[in-house]
């Protein structure tokens, strides 16, 4: 079990590194999808099957399709990309990456995730533990979020149609 954990961890870390170092935006998005699938594998190892399926469907599926549509709609030219690059941008990116990793390690330590046994069933990943509060207590916020997502999709389509004319 530990061997698979490290295999998926290496896959996720490598794919994430490749996603942020690619110059081609489509290749970066596809490497991010590989990282999402690796994260789903980690959830399977924790016996959180529902969360793993949601990870694949929502992130590796829907979100990556959305990213690819945005990349295609933007239609960035090579000179537009070069205008954004610079040594200061790389330094700021490295500083934010180090701060993010430090915050992530501190949060995991404070939450006790380093002492959690690997491979024990997680009730948080079961469907009934996710669906019961969602449809009992959070129906209104869930429906409001779905309405906001629908209106954002309609707005994006309208903006795109105006731009194409």
Backbone as numpy.savetxt, mean C-alpha at the origin, in Angstrom:
# Nx Ny Nz CAx CAy CAz Cx Cy Cz
8.38 -22.22 9.44 7.56 -21.03 9.44 8.43 -19.77 9.44
9.48 -19.76 10.23 10.37 -18.61 10.30 11.07 -18.41 8.96
11.38 -19.50 8.27 12.04 -19.39 6.97 11.15 -18.65 5.98
9.87 -18.98 5.97 8.94 -18.31 5.06 8.78 -16.83 5.44
8.79 -16.56 6.74 8.72 -15.17 7.18 9.87 -14.36 6.58
11.07 -14.88 6.68 12.24 -14.15 6.17 12.24 -14.09 4.64
11.71 -15.11 3.99 11.60 -15.07 2.53 10.66 -13.95 2.10
9.49 -13.89 2.74 8.53 -12.83 2.41 9.07 -11.46 2.81
9.78 -11.39 3.94 10.35 -10.10 4.37 11.38 -9.61 3.36
12.22 -10.51 2.87 13.21 -10.12 1.85 12.52 -9.72 0.55
11.46 -10.45 0.19 10.71 -10.10 -1.02 10.10 -8.71 -0.90
9.49 -8.42 0.23 8.85 -7.12 0.43 9.89 -6.01 0.44
10.99 -6.20 1.17 12.02 -5.17 1.24 12.66 -4.94 -0.13
12.96 -6.01 -0.84 13.56 -5.86 -2.16 12.63 -5.20 -3.16
11.37 -5.62 -3.16 10.40 -5.03 -4.09 10.14 -3.57 -3.76
10.08 -3.24 -2.48 9.88 -1.84 -2.09 11.07 -0.99 -2.50
12.27 -1.52 -2.32 13.47 -0.79 -2.75 13.49 -0.60 -4.26
13.11 -1.63 -4.99 13.04 -1.49 -6.45 11.94 -0.53 -6.88
10.85 -0.48 -6.11 9.74 0.42 -6.45 10.15 1.88 -6.31
10.97 2.19 -5.33 11.33 3.60 -5.13 12.57 4.01 -5.91
13.27 3.06 -6.52 14.47 3.42 -7.27 14.28 3.37 -8.78
13.14 2.92 -9.26 12.90 2.83 -10.70 12.59 4.20 -11.27
13.14 4.51 -12.43 12.82 5.76 -13.12 11.50 5.66 -13.87
11.18 4.48 -14.35 9.92 4.27 -15.06 8.79 4.11 -14.04
7.79 4.94 -14.14 6.71 4.93 -13.15 5.89 3.65 -13.21
5.72 3.09 -14.39 4.95 1.84 -14.51 5.71 0.69 -13.83
7.02 0.63 -14.05 7.82 -0.41 -13.39 7.79 -0.24 -11.88
7.84 1.00 -11.41 7.77 1.25 -9.97 6.44 0.78 -9.40
5.35 1.04 -10.12 4.03 0.61 -9.65 3.93 -0.92 -9.61
4.51 -1.58 -10.59 4.46 -3.05 -10.61 5.31 -3.64 -9.49
6.47 -3.04 -9.19 7.25 -3.52 -8.06 6.51 -3.27 -6.73
5.77 -2.17 -6.64 4.96 -1.93 -5.44 3.88 -3.01 -5.31
3.31 -3.45 -6.42 2.32 -4.54 -6.38 2.96 -5.83 -5.88
4.20 -6.10 -6.27 4.91 -7.28 -5.76 5.10 -7.16 -4.25
5.43 -5.97 -3.78 5.58 -5.75 -2.34 4.26 -5.99 -1.61
3.14 -5.55 -2.20 1.84 -5.77 -1.58 1.51 -7.26 -1.49
1.85 -8.01 -2.50 1.61 -9.46 -2.47 2.47 -10.11 -1.40
3.70 -9.66 -1.24 4.56 -10.18 -0.18 4.01 -9.87 1.20
3.43 -8.69 1.35 2.81 -8.34 2.63 1.61 -9.26 2.90
0.88 -9.58 1.86 -0.24 -10.52 2.01 0.28 -11.88 2.46
1.43 -12.29 1.95 2.03 -13.54 2.39 2.38 -13.51 3.88
2.84 -12.38 4.36 3.11 -12.23 5.80 1.81 -12.37 6.60
0.73 -11.81 6.10 -0.55 -11.95 6.80 -1.02 -13.41 6.83
-0.77 -14.14 5.76 -1.13 -15.57 5.74 -0.34 -16.32 6.81
0.93 -15.97 6.98 1.74 -16.61 8.02 1.21 -16.31 9.42
0.54 -15.19 9.59 -0.05 -14.84 10.88 -1.48 -15.37 11.02
-1.91 -16.17 10.06 -3.26 -16.75 10.04 -4.35 -15.68 9.95
-4.03 -14.54 9.37 -5.01 -13.48 9.14 -5.39 -13.54 7.66
-6.15 -14.57 7.31 -6.45 -14.83 5.91 -7.32 -13.75 5.28
-8.26 -13.25 6.03 -9.14 -12.21 5.50 -8.34 -10.95 5.17
-7.46 -10.55 6.06 -6.64 -9.36 5.82 -5.72 -9.59 4.63
-5.22 -10.81 4.45 -4.37 -11.13 3.30 -5.14 -11.00 1.99
-6.35 -11.49 1.98 -7.17 -11.39 0.76 -7.52 -9.93 0.48
-7.84 -9.18 1.51 -8.14 -7.76 1.32 -6.91 -7.02 0.82
-5.73 -7.38 1.33 -4.48 -6.77 0.86 -4.29 -6.98 -0.63
-4.53 -8.20 -1.08 -4.35 -8.49 -2.50 -5.42 -7.81 -3.34
-6.68 -7.90 -2.90 -7.76 -7.32 -3.70 -7.71 -5.80 -3.74
-7.52 -5.18 -2.57 -7.59 -3.73 -2.50 -6.29 -3.08 -2.96
-5.19 -3.47 -2.35 -3.93 -2.78 -2.65 -3.30 -3.27 -3.95
-3.04 -4.57 -4.05 -2.37 -5.08 -5.25 -3.30 -5.03 -6.45
-4.60 -5.00 -6.23 -5.54 -4.94 -7.34 -6.00 -3.53 -7.62
-6.90 -3.04 -6.81 -7.58 -1.77 -7.09 -6.65 -0.57 -7.02
-5.85 -0.47 -5.98 -4.99 0.70 -5.83 -3.93 0.75 -6.93
-3.37 -0.40 -7.28 -2.36 -0.41 -8.34 -2.98 -0.07 -9.70
-4.19 -0.52 -9.95 -4.87 -0.13 -11.19 -5.10 1.38 -11.20
-5.48 1.93 -10.07 -5.67 3.38 -9.96 -4.35 4.10 -10.22
-3.25 3.64 -9.63 -1.95 4.25 -9.87 -1.59 4.20 -11.35
-1.82 3.06 -11.98 -1.48 2.94 -13.40 -2.33 3.86 -14.26
-3.61 4.01 -13.93 -4.45 4.95 -14.67 -3.96 6.38 -14.50
-3.58 6.75 -13.29 -3.08 8.11 -13.05 -1.78 8.32 -13.82
-0.90 7.33 -13.82 0.35 7.45 -14.56 0.08 7.63 -16.04
-0.87 6.87 -16.56 -1.18 6.99 -17.99 -1.88 8.30 -18.31
-2.72 8.79 -17.41 -3.41 10.05 -17.66 -2.47 11.25 -17.57
-1.47 11.17 -16.68 -0.53 12.28 -16.56 0.35 12.41 -17.79
0.74 11.28 -18.35 1.56 11.25 -19.56 2.79 12.15 -19.42
3.59 11.88 -18.38 4.77 12.69 -18.11 5.83 12.50 -19.18
6.43 13.60 -19.57 7.52 13.55 -20.53 8.84 13.50 -19.77
9.89 13.12 -20.46 11.21 12.97 -19.83 11.70 14.30 -19.25
11.46 15.41 -19.94 11.94 16.70 -19.43 11.16 17.14 -18.19
9.89 16.71 -18.05 9.12 17.01 -16.84 9.70 16.29 -15.63
10.14 15.07 -15.84 10.71 14.28 -14.74 12.06 14.86 -14.32
12.88 15.27 -15.27 14.20 15.82 -14.95 14.09 17.14 -14.21
13.01 17.89 -14.41 12.84 19.18 -13.73 12.62 18.99 -12.24
12.14 17.84 -11.82 11.85 17.58 -10.41 13.07 17.06 -9.67
14.00 16.45 -10.38 15.17 15.83 -9.76 16.16 16.87 -9.28
16.99 16.47 -8.34 18.04 17.34 -7.83 18.65 16.74 -6.59
19.87 17.16 -6.23 20.52 16.56 -5.06 19.80 16.89 -3.76
19.21 18.07 -3.66 18.49 18.41 -2.43 17.28 17.51 -2.22
16.63 17.13 -3.32 15.47 16.26 -3.22 15.86 14.89 -2.67
17.01 14.38 -3.08 17.49 13.09 -2.58 17.83 13.17 -1.09
18.45 14.25 -0.67 18.82 14.41 0.75 17.56 14.48 1.61
16.59 15.25 1.17 15.32 15.36 1.91 14.63 14.00 1.97
14.66 13.26 0.86 14.06 11.93 0.84 14.73 10.97 1.81
16.05 11.02 1.88 16.78 10.16 2.81 16.46 10.53 4.25
16.40 11.82 4.54 16.07 12.26 5.91 14.68 11.77 6.30
13.70 11.94 5.42 12.34 11.49 5.73 12.26 9.97 5.85
13.02 9.24 5.05 13.04 7.78 5.14 13.59 7.33 6.49
14.67 7.95 6.94 15.26 7.59 8.23 14.29 7.92 9.36
13.65 9.09 9.30 12.67 9.45 10.33 11.49 8.49 10.34
11.02 8.10 9.16 9.90 7.16 9.08 10.28 5.81 9.66
11.46 5.30 9.31 11.89 4.00 9.84 12.08 4.05 11.35
12.62 5.15 11.87 12.77 5.29 13.32 11.40 5.30 14.01
10.45 6.01 13.43 9.10 6.04 14.01 8.44 4.67 13.93
8.66 3.96 12.84 8.09 2.62 12.68 8.66 1.65 13.70
9.97 1.66 13.89 10.60 0.78 14.88 10.12 1.12 16.28
10.03 2.41 16.61 9.57 2.82 17.93 8.12 2.39 18.16
7.27 2.57 17.15 5.86 2.18 17.28 5.72 0.68 17.47
6.47 -0.11 16.71 6.41 -1.57 16.86 6.90 -1.99 18.24
7.93 -1.33 18.75 8.46 -1.65 20.08 7.43 -1.31 21.16
6.82 -0.15 21.04 5.82 0.27 22.04 4.58 -0.60 22.00
4.23 -1.10 20.82 3.04 -1.96 20.70 3.32 -3.39 21.10
4.58 -3.73 21.35 4.93 -5.08 21.76 4.94 -6.08 20.62
5.13 -5.60 19.41 5.11 -6.50 18.26 6.36 -7.37 18.15
7.45 -6.94 18.78 8.67 -7.73 18.71 8.58 -8.98 19.58
7.73 -8.95 20.59 7.60 -10.11 21.47 6.42 -11.01 21.10
5.66 -10.63 20.07 4.50 -11.43 19.65 4.98 -12.72 18.99
4.43 -13.87 19.39 4.84 -15.14 18.75 4.33 -15.22 17.33
5.18 -15.72 16.45 4.84 -15.85 15.04 4.04 -17.12 14.83
3.00 -17.05 14.05 2.23 -18.23 13.69 1.03 -18.50 14.57
0.78 -17.68 15.57 -0.41 -17.88 16.39 -1.60 -17.27 15.67
-2.76 -17.93 15.75 -3.94 -17.40 15.07 -4.31 -16.01 15.57
-4.62 -15.13 14.65 -4.98 -13.76 14.98 -6.48 -13.58 14.78
-7.24 -13.34 15.86 -8.68 -13.15 15.67 -9.01 -11.88 14.90
-8.07 -10.93 14.85 -8.33 -9.69 14.12 -8.40 -9.93 12.62
-7.84 -11.03 12.14 -7.84 -11.29 10.72 -9.00 -12.15 10.25
-9.87 -12.55 11.15 -11.01 -13.37 10.75 -12.16 -12.49 10.29
-12.94 -13.02 9.37 -14.01 -12.25 8.76 -15.04 -11.78 9.77
-15.44 -12.64 10.67 -16.51 -12.25 11.61 -16.07 -11.13 12.55
-14.77 -11.08 12.88 -14.28 -10.02 13.76 -14.14 -8.69 13.03
-14.06 -8.74 11.71 -14.00 -7.51 10.92 -15.40 -7.04 10.55
-16.25 -7.98 10.15 -17.58 -7.63 9.65 -18.54 -7.21 10.75
-18.49 -7.84 11.92 -19.45 -7.54 12.98 -19.42 -6.07 13.39
-18.28 -5.50 13.75 -18.30 -4.07 14.10 -18.57 -3.17 12.90
-18.12 -3.60 11.71 -18.31 -2.77 10.52 -19.78 -2.56 10.22
-20.56 -3.63 10.28 -21.98 -3.52 9.93 -22.88 -3.28 11.13
-22.35 -3.35 12.33 -23.16 -3.07 13.51 -23.01 -1.62 13.99
-21.75 -1.19 14.12 -21.51 0.13 14.70 -21.06 1.18 13.70
-20.45 0.76 12.60 -19.85 1.71 11.67 -20.51 1.73 10.30
-21.80 1.47 10.24 -22.50 1.44 8.96 -22.52 2.83 8.32
-22.86 3.84 9.08 -22.95 5.19 8.53 -21.59 5.70 8.03
-20.51 5.61 8.81 -19.22 6.05 8.27 -18.78 5.23 7.05
-19.12 3.94 7.04 -18.78 3.09 5.90 -19.51 3.56 4.65
-20.78 3.87 4.76 -21.56 4.34 3.62 -21.12 5.73 3.18
-20.76 6.59 4.12 -20.27 7.93 3.76 -18.96 7.81 2.99
-18.07 6.92 3.45 -16.80 6.72 2.74 -17.04 6.17 1.34
-17.98 5.26 1.19 -18.26 4.72 -0.14 -18.84 5.79 -1.05
-19.69 6.67 -0.51 -20.24 7.76 -1.30 -19.15 8.75 -1.71
-18.23 9.05 -0.80 -17.12 9.95 -1.14 -16.22 9.35 -2.21
-15.95 8.06 -2.14 -15.15 7.40 -3.16 -15.87 7.43 -4.52
-17.18 7.18 -4.51 -17.94 7.23 -5.75 -17.92 8.62 -6.36
-18.09 9.64 -5.53 -18.08 11.01 -6.06 -16.69 11.39 -6.57
-15.62 10.89 -5.94 -14.27 11.15 -6.43 -14.04 10.50 -7.79
-14.56 9.29 -7.97 -14.43 8.61 -9.26 -15.18 9.37 -10.34
-16.41 9.81 -10.05 -17.19 10.57 -11.02 -16.48 11.88 -11.36
-15.93 12.54 -10.35 -15.20 13.79 -10.59 -13.96 13.57 -11.44
-13.22 12.49 -11.20 -12.03 12.20 -12.00 -12.40 11.92 -13.45
-13.49 11.22 -13.67 -13.93 10.94 -15.03 -14.34 12.24 -15.73
-15.06 13.11 -15.03 -15.47 14.38 -15.64 -14.28 15.27 -15.98
-13.30 15.34 -15.09 -12.12 16.14 -15.34 -11.35 15.58 -16.54
-11.25 14.27 -16.62 -10.54 13.65 -17.73 -11.26 13.89 -19.04
-12.58 13.81 -19.05 -13.33 14.03 -20.29 -13.17 15.47 -20.76
-13.15 16.43 -19.85 -12.96 17.83 -20.24 -11.57 18.04 -20.84
-10.59 17.37 -20.26 -9.22 17.52 -20.74 -9.02 16.91 -22.12
-9.78 15.87 -22.45 -9.62 15.21 -23.72 -10.28 15.96 -24.87
-11.20 16.87 -24.59 -11.89 17.60 -25.65 -11.07 18.65 -26.27
